[in-house]
Coordinates of C-alpha atoms in Angstrom, one line a residue:
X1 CA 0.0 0.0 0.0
X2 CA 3.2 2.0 0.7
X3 CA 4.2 1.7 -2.7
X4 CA 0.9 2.9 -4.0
X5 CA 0.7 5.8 -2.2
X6 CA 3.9 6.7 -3.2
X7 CA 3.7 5.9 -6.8
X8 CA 0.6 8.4 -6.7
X9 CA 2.2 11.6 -5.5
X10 CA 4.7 10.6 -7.4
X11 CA 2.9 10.8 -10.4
X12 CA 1.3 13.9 -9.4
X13 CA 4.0 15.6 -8.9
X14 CA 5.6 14.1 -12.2
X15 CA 2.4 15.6 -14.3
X16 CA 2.7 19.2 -13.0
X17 CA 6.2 19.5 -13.9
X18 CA 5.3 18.1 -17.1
X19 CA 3.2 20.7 -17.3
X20 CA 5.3 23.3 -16.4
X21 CA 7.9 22.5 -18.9
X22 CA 4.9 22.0 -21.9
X23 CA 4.3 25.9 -20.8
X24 CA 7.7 27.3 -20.9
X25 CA 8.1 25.3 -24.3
X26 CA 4.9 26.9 -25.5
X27 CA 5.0 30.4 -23.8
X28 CA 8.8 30.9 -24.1
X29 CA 9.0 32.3 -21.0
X30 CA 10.3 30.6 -18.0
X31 CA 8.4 32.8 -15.9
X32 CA 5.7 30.0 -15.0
X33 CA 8.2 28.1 -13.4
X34 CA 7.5 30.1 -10.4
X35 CA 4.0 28.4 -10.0
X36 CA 6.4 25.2 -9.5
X37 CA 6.4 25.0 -6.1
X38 CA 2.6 25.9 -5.3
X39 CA 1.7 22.7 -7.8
X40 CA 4.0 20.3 -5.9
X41 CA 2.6 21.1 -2.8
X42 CA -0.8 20.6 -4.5
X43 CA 0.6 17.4 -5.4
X44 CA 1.4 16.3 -2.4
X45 CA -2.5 16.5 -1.3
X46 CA -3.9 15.1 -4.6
X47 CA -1.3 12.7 -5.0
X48 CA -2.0 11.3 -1.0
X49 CA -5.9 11.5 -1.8
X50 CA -5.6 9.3 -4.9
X51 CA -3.1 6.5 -3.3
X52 CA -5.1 6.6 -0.5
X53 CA -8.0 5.6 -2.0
X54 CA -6.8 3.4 -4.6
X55 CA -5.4 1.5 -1.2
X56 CA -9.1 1.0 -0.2
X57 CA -10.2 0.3 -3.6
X58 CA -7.1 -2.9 -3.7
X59 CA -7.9 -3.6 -0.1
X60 CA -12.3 -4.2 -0.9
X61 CA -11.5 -5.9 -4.0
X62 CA -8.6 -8.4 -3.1
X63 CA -10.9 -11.4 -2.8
X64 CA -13.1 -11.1 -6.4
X65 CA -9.9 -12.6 -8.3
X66 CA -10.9 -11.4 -11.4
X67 CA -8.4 -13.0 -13.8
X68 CA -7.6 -16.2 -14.8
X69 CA -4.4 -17.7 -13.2
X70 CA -3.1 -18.7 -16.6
X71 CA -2.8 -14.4 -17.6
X72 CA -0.2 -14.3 -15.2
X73 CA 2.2 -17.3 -16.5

């Protein structure tokens, strides 16, 4: 569960700087790289609220077993 909450803000974090870089590619300007740390810190919250609730959503369905055995071989 660690490793999803992790891989979350991870990700989070990973988009906005992505996004970041699309704008100063786009604008020209590297002004917007200002806004940097105000989205990380976003990402932290969104990031933690998204891996924390894909944890409940692994933990409730851990016992349906919805693929075969033979897709994982």
């Amino acid at each position: 569960i660690a490793f999803v909450l992790l891989a979350a803000i991870g990700g989070a974090a990973a988009h906005n700087a992505g996004q970041i870089l699309a704008a100063v590619i786009t604008l020209g300007n590297t002004m917007v790289v200002g806004y940097l740390p105000f989205l990380l810190a976003v990402a932290l919250v969104t990031g933690s609220l998204t891996g924390f609730v894909v944890g409940l959503l692994l933990r409730a369905t851990a016992h349906l077993h919805l693929t075969k055995q033979s897709d994982f071989r």
